[in-house]
CSV table of C-alpha atoms in Angstrom, one decimal:
chain,number,residue,atom,x,y,z
G,1134,MET,CA,13.6,125.2,-115.0
G,1135,GLN,CA,14.7,127.4,-112.2
G,1136,GLN,CA,11.2,127.7,-110.9
G,1137,VAL,CA,10.6,123.9,-110.9
G,1138,LEU,CA,13.8,123.5,-108.9
G,1139,SER,CA,12.8,126.2,-106.4
G,1140,ASP,CA,9.4,124.6,-106.0
G,1141,ALA,CA,11.0,121.1,-105.4
G,1142,VAL,CA,13.2,122.6,-102.7
G,1143,SER,CA,10.2,124.2,-101.1
G,1144,ALA,CA,8.3,120.9,-101.3
G,1145,ILE,CA,11.1,119.1,-99.5
G,1146,GLY,CA,11.0,121.8,-96.8
G,1147,LEU,CA,7.3,121.2,-96.4
G,1148,GLN,CA,7.8,117.4,-96.0
G,1149,ILE,CA,10.7,118.0,-93.6
G,1150,ALA,CA,8.5,120.2,-91.4
G,1151,PHE,CA,5.7,117.6,-91.4
G,1152,TYR,CA,8.0,114.7,-90.5
G,1153,TYR,CA,9.9,116.6,-87.8
G,1154,GLY,CA,6.5,117.5,-86.3
G,1155,LEU,CA,5.6,113.8,-86.2
G,1156,ALA,CA,9.1,112.9,-84.8
G,1157,GLY,CA,8.6,115.3,-81.9
G,1158,ILE,CA,5.2,113.8,-81.0
G,1159,ALA,CA,6.7,110.3,-81.3
G,1160,ALA,CA,9.6,111.2,-79.0
G,1161,VAL,CA,7.1,112.4,-76.3
G,1162,VAL,CA,5.0,109.2,-76.7
G,1163,ALA,CA,8.1,107.0,-76.6
G,1164,TYR,CA,9.6,108.6,-73.4
G,1165,LYS,CA,6.3,109.1,-71.6
G,1166,GLY,CA,7.4,106.6,-68.9
G,1167,LEU,CA,10.5,108.7,-68.1
G,1168,LEU,CA,9.0,112.2,-68.3
G,1169,PHE,CA,7.8,112.6,-64.7
G,1170,ARG,CA,10.9,111.0,-63.1
G,1171,SER,CA,12.7,114.4,-62.9
G,1172,VAL,CA,12.3,118.0,-64.0
G,1173,LYS,CA,15.1,117.6,-66.5
G,1174,ASN,CA,13.4,114.6,-68.1
G,1175,LEU,CA,10.2,116.6,-68.4
G,1176,LEU,CA,11.9,119.6,-69.9
G,1177,VAL,CA,14.4,117.8,-72.2
G,1178,GLY,CA,12.4,114.7,-73.1
G,1179,GLY,CA,8.9,116.1,-73.1
G,1180,LEU,CA,8.4,119.9,-73.3
G,1181,TRP,CA,11.3,120.6,-75.7
G,1182,PRO,CA,10.3,118.0,-78.3
G,1183,LEU,CA,6.6,118.9,-77.9
G,1184,LEU,CA,7.4,122.6,-78.5
G,1185,GLY,CA,9.6,121.8,-81.4
G,1186,SER,CA,6.9,119.6,-82.9
G,1187,ALA,CA,4.3,122.3,-82.4
G,1188,PHE,CA,6.6,124.8,-84.1
G,1189,MET,CA,7.3,122.5,-87.1
G,1190,LEU,CA,3.6,121.7,-87.6
G,1191,TRP,CA,2.7,125.4,-87.3
G,1192,ALA,CA,5.4,126.1,-90.0
G,1193,PHE,CA,3.9,123.3,-92.1
G,1194,VAL,CA,0.4,124.7,-91.9
G,1195,GLU,CA,1.5,128.3,-92.5
G,1196,SER,CA,3.5,127.4,-95.5
G,1197,LEU,CA,0.5,125.7,-97.2
G,1198,GLY,CA,-0.9,129.1,-98.0
G,1199,GLU,CA,2.4,130.6,-99.1
G,1200,LEU,CA,3.7,128.0,-101.5
G,1201,SER,CA,3.0,127.8,-105.2
G,1202,THR,CA,0.6,125.2,-106.6
G,1203,THR,CA,3.6,123.2,-108.1
G,1204,ALA,CA,5.4,123.1,-104.7
G,1205,LEU,CA,2.2,122.0,-103.0
G,1206,ALA,CA,1.6,119.3,-105.5
G,1207,ILE,CA,5.1,118.0,-105.1
G,1208,GLY,CA,5.2,118.2,-101.3
G,1209,LEU,CA,1.7,117.0,-100.5
G,1210,GLY,CA,1.9,114.5,-103.4
G,1211,GLY,CA,5.1,113.0,-101.9
G,1212,LEU,CA,3.5,112.8,-98.5
G,1213,LEU,CA,0.4,111.1,-99.9
G,1214,LEU,CA,2.5,108.8,-102.0
G,1215,GLY,CA,3.9,107.3,-98.8
G,1216,VAL,CA,0.3,106.3,-97.8
G,1217,VAL,CA,0.2,103.8,-100.7
G,1218,PRO,CA,2.7,101.3,-99.4
G,1219,LEU,CA,1.3,101.8,-95.9
G,1220,ALA,CA,-2.2,100.8,-97.2
G,1221,VAL,CA,-0.9,97.9,-99.4
G,1222,TYR,CA,1.1,96.3,-96.6
G,1223,GLY,CA,-1.6,97.0,-94.0
G,1224,ARG,CA,-4.2,95.2,-96.2
G,1225,ARG,CA,-1.8,92.4,-97.0
G,1226,GLY,CA,-1.5,91.7,-93.2
G,1227,SER,CA,2.2,91.8,-92.7
G,1228,ASP,CA,3.5,91.2,-89.2
G,1229,TYR,CA,4.4,94.8,-88.8
G,1230,TYR,CA,0.8,95.8,-89.0
G,1231,ARG,CA,-0.8,92.8,-87.3
G,1232,ARG,CA,1.4,93.0,-84.2
G,1233,PRO,CA,3.0,96.4,-83.9
G,1234,ALA,CA,5.8,96.8,-81.4
G,1235,ARG,CA,5.0,98.9,-78.4
G,1236,LEU,CA,6.6,102.3,-78.4
G,1237,ASP,CA,8.2,102.1,-75.0
G,1238,ALA,CA,11.6,103.7,-74.6
G,1239,VAL,CA,11.8,102.7,-70.9
G,1240,ARG,CA,11.6,99.0,-71.7
G,1241,ALA,CA,14.0,99.4,-74.7
G,1242,LEU,CA,16.6,101.2,-72.6
G,1243,ALA,CA,16.4,98.6,-69.9
G,1244,ALA,CA,16.8,95.8,-72.5
G,1245,SER,CA,19.8,97.4,-74.2
G,1246,ALA,CA,21.5,98.0,-70.8
G,1247,ALA,CA,20.9,94.4,-69.8
G,1248,ALA,CA,22.2,93.2,-73.2
G,1249,GLY,CA,25.3,95.4,-73.0
G,1250,ALA,CA,26.1,94.3,-69.5
G,1251,SER,CA,25.8,90.6,-70.4
G,1252,THR,CA,28.0,90.9,-73.4
G,1253,GLN,CA,30.7,93.0,-71.8
G,1254,ALA,CA,31.0,91.3,-68.4
G,1255,PRO,CA,32.8,88.1,-69.5
G,1256,ALA,CA,35.5,90.1,-71.5
G,1257,ARG,CA,36.2,92.4,-68.6
G,1258,ALA,CA,36.2,89.6,-66.0
G,1259,THR,CA,38.8,87.5,-67.9
G,1260,GLY,CA,40.9,90.4,-69.2
G,1261,THR,CA,41.3,88.8,-72.6
G,1262,ARG,CA,40.8,92.1,-74.4
G,1263,ALA,CA,43.5,94.0,-72.6
G,1264,THR,CA,46.4,91.6,-72.8
G,1265,ARG,CA,48.0,89.2,-75.4
G,1266,ARG,CA,50.7,86.6,-75.3
G,1267,THR,CA,54.1,87.3,-76.8
G,1268,SER,CA,56.3,84.8,-78.6
G,1269,ASP,CA,58.2,84.0,-75.4
G,1270,GLY,CA,54.9,83.2,-73.5
G,1271,SER,CA,54.7,86.3,-71.4
G,1272,ARG,CA,51.7,88.6,-71.4
G,1273,THR,CA,51.9,92.1,-72.7
G,1274,ARG,CA,49.4,94.9,-72.7
G,1275,ARG,CA,47.7,95.5,-76.1
G,1276,ARG,CA,47.9,99.0,-77.5
G,1277,PRO,CA,44.5,100.6,-77.8
G,1278,ARG,CA,43.1,100.8,-81.3
G,1279,TRP,CA,41.8,103.9,-83.1
G,1280,PRO,CA,39.8,106.0,-82.2
G,1281,TYR,CA,40.8,105.7,-78.6
G,1282,ALA,CA,44.4,106.6,-78.9
G,1283,ALA,CA,47.2,106.5,-81.4
G,1284,ALA,CA,50.8,105.5,-80.7
G,1285,PRO,CA,53.0,108.6,-80.6
G,1286,ARG,CA,55.0,108.9,-83.8
G,1287,ALA,CA,58.3,110.6,-84.5
G,1288,ARG,CA,58.5,113.8,-86.5
G,1289,SER,CA,59.0,113.3,-90.1
G,1290,ALA,CA,62.1,114.6,-91.8
G,1291,PRO,CA,61.8,118.0,-93.4
G,1292,SER,CA,60.8,117.8,-97.0
G,1293,ALA,CA,63.0,119.1,-99.8
G,1294,SER,CA,60.3,121.6,-100.8
G,1295,CYS,CA,59.8,123.0,-97.3
G,1296,PRO,CA,63.0,122.6,-95.2
G,1297,THR,CA,61.5,124.3,-92.2
G,1298,SER,CA,58.5,122.0,-92.0
G,1299,THR,CA,57.5,120.9,-88.6
G,1300,ARG,CA,54.6,118.8,-89.7
G,1301,THR,CA,54.1,115.5,-87.8
G,1302,SER,CA,52.7,112.4,-89.2
G,1303,GLY,CA,49.9,110.5,-87.5
G,1304,THR,CA,47.5,112.4,-85.2
G,1305,GLY,CA,47.4,115.6,-87.2
G,1306,ARG,CA,47.8,117.8,-84.1
């Protein structure tokens, strides 16, 4: 039983190495439009994920010869098992496979920035989020909600079991 558990953990490590390798390549492809805008983008968004991907794929290939037959069967079998729904839905002709979305991070970042600006601008312009009306009709500033800030709280009374307690309630600082 111990050997099966050890082989299963090794198989999961094999799968993780493979998927991290694919994720590094996908990151470079997704951000290819931003890579040559600065040296930092090239290093952080291109070279670093590509080197990480190469390392993980190297670890994947090297571990193929080191793992037991059971670990290889579990690991590669799990990877191949993922191909089954891919083939079924691809043949069925779902929208995901007929019209795949373009992997373009530049366009996605621009769209999210535009959407964020359009949804936040009216609230900031009117000031409705920062103030509220009191019962007498005047406006008062709303207290910020967690996690931004907590209202200061008074120290709690020392407990009977620990008379020298200086514990405060609230922020935990």
